[in-house]
Amino acid sequence: MRKLLVLCLIVFLVSCKDKDKDAAVDPDFAPGFVGSYNTTTVDGITTTVQDWDITTTEKNILAINYTKSIKVAVSGTVITAVQIFPLVNVKATAEDSFTIDEVVDVQQTTQNALRQRLQGVATKVTNAAGKAQLNITLDYTTSSTGVKEEAYLEFKKK
């Protein structure tokens, strides 16, 4: 009888293990992307400096203050324009990636109103210099015309 009672107690203890300990935890990937990143591209007479200041707003949600400074050298004159894309609902989907899919009213130094949809999946890598880098093919679609531009960018952590 005593052996049966001990056996029942062991079976009970094993079957009543802590369920919370084994429960899958939904990880928050967003903090792994927080920081300042930048890239510079040159295309003929146009130089573009782009900055991403990334913060986290809630679990797996990022905000990116995306600033694009454009300089065009024409006949000894430099023409500049600045565009700011306030991205507020970027989804961190994994430890090494996040997805941008937002329509934004672009703030810019020119007089024209501009609304664009930005789409792309950024991948976090470590570059040859050992620094964090975010690689993305970013699509910009202008809402009023449907014209789409695509850019491959490598943002290096500052």
Short mmCIF file of C-alpha atoms in Angstrom, two decimals, residues 32-150:
data_model
loop_
_atom_site.label_atom_id
_atom_site.label_comp_id
_atom_site.label_asym_id
_atom_site.label_seq_id
_atom_site.Cartn_x
_atom_site.Cartn_y
_atom_site.Cartn_z
CA GLY A 32 17.47 44.64 -31.10
CA PHE A 33 17.05 47.27 -33.85
CA VAL A 34 17.09 50.45 -31.74
CA GLY A 35 19.77 52.95 -32.74
CA SER A 36 20.93 55.34 -35.45
CA TYR A 37 21.88 54.12 -38.91
CA ASN A 38 22.95 55.92 -42.09
CA THR A 39 23.93 55.42 -45.70
CA THR A 40 25.19 57.62 -48.52
CA THR A 41 24.55 56.93 -52.19
CA VAL A 42 25.93 58.71 -55.25
CA ASP A 43 24.20 58.51 -58.61
CA GLY A 44 25.80 60.80 -61.19
CA ILE A 45 25.29 64.39 -60.03
CA THR A 46 23.03 63.37 -57.11
CA THR A 47 24.31 62.55 -53.61
CA THR A 48 21.79 61.28 -51.08
CA VAL A 49 22.48 60.95 -47.36
CA GLN A 50 19.87 58.88 -45.54
CA ASP A 51 19.45 58.48 -41.79
CA TRP A 52 17.27 56.14 -39.78
CA ASP A 53 16.73 56.86 -36.08
CA ILE A 54 14.94 53.78 -34.78
CA THR A 55 13.03 53.55 -31.51
CA THR A 56 10.61 50.99 -30.13
CA THR A 57 7.06 52.02 -29.30
CA GLU A 58 5.59 48.74 -28.11
CA LYS A 59 6.25 45.01 -28.32
CA ASN A 60 7.58 44.20 -31.82
CA ILE A 61 6.68 47.68 -33.13
CA LEU A 62 9.31 50.20 -34.24
CA ALA A 63 9.18 53.87 -35.15
CA ILE A 64 11.72 55.12 -37.69
CA ASN A 65 12.46 58.79 -38.19
CA TYR A 66 13.73 58.47 -41.77
CA THR A 67 15.50 61.55 -43.16
CA LYS A 68 16.68 61.77 -46.75
CA SER A 69 18.99 64.70 -47.66
CA ILE A 70 19.42 65.11 -51.42
CA LYS A 71 22.10 67.26 -53.11
CA VAL A 72 22.22 67.80 -56.86
CA ALA A 73 25.25 69.54 -58.39
CA VAL A 74 24.24 71.40 -61.56
CA SER A 75 26.52 73.85 -63.43
CA GLY A 76 28.50 74.82 -60.33
CA THR A 77 25.36 75.17 -58.19
CA VAL A 78 24.26 72.73 -55.50
CA ILE A 79 20.51 72.27 -55.08
CA THR A 80 19.39 70.62 -51.83
CA ALA A 81 16.18 69.07 -50.62
CA VAL A 82 15.29 67.26 -47.41
CA GLN A 83 12.53 64.70 -47.00
CA ILE A 84 11.34 63.21 -43.72
CA PHE A 85 9.34 60.00 -43.65
CA PRO A 86 7.75 59.47 -40.21
CA LEU A 87 7.31 55.70 -40.02
CA VAL A 88 5.35 54.72 -36.91
CA ASN A 89 4.16 51.15 -37.40
CA VAL A 90 7.17 49.10 -38.51
CA LYS A 91 6.82 45.45 -37.50
CA ALA A 92 9.78 43.55 -36.06
CA THR A 93 9.10 40.06 -37.42
CA ALA A 94 12.21 38.19 -36.31
CA GLU A 95 15.47 38.70 -34.46
CA ASP A 96 17.12 39.80 -37.70
CA SER A 97 14.31 41.39 -39.76
CA PHE A 98 11.50 43.91 -39.79
CA THR A 99 8.85 44.90 -42.33
CA ILE A 100 7.97 48.39 -43.54
CA ASP A 101 4.55 48.82 -45.15
CA GLU A 102 3.19 52.31 -44.54
CA VAL A 103 1.65 55.24 -46.36
CA VAL A 104 3.17 58.50 -45.12
CA ASP A 105 2.78 62.20 -45.74
CA VAL A 106 6.35 63.14 -46.54
CA GLN A 107 7.59 66.31 -44.88
CA GLN A 108 9.89 68.11 -47.29
CA THR A 109 11.63 71.39 -47.98
CA THR A 110 10.00 71.74 -51.40
CA GLN A 111 6.55 73.27 -51.76
CA ASN A 112 4.87 70.17 -53.18
CA ALA A 113 2.75 67.82 -51.09
CA LEU A 114 3.92 64.23 -51.30
CA ARG A 115 2.26 61.07 -50.03
CA GLN A 116 4.10 57.80 -50.56
CA ARG A 117 3.79 54.17 -49.63
CA LEU A 118 7.07 52.67 -48.41
CA GLN A 119 7.46 48.89 -48.50
CA GLY A 120 10.32 46.54 -47.82
CA VAL A 121 11.84 43.95 -45.53
CA ALA A 122 15.04 44.94 -43.73
CA THR A 123 17.56 42.29 -42.75
CA LYS A 124 20.07 42.81 -39.96
CA VAL A 125 23.59 41.56 -40.69
CA THR A 126 27.09 42.11 -39.37
CA ASN A 127 29.25 43.76 -42.02
CA ALA A 128 32.96 43.15 -42.75
CA ALA A 129 33.91 45.86 -40.23
CA GLY A 130 32.02 43.96 -37.51
CA LYS A 131 29.25 46.57 -37.23
CA ALA A 132 25.50 46.06 -37.38
CA GLN A 133 23.97 46.87 -40.73
CA LEU A 134 20.39 46.89 -42.06
CA ASN A 135 19.99 45.89 -45.72
CA ILE A 136 16.73 46.63 -47.51
CA THR A 137 15.21 46.93 -50.95
CA LEU A 138 12.80 49.80 -50.35
CA ASP A 139 9.91 50.55 -52.68
CA TYR A 140 8.52 54.10 -52.78
CA THR A 141 5.13 54.41 -54.52
CA THR A 142 3.73 57.91 -55.02
CA SER A 143 0.04 57.84 -54.09
CA SER A 144 -1.17 60.45 -56.58
CA THR A 145 0.52 58.95 -59.65
CA GLY A 146 1.18 55.29 -58.81
CA VAL A 147 4.80 55.76 -59.91
CA LYS A 148 7.07 53.30 -58.10
CA GLU A 149 10.80 53.64 -57.42
CA GLU A 150 12.99 50.97 -55.90
#
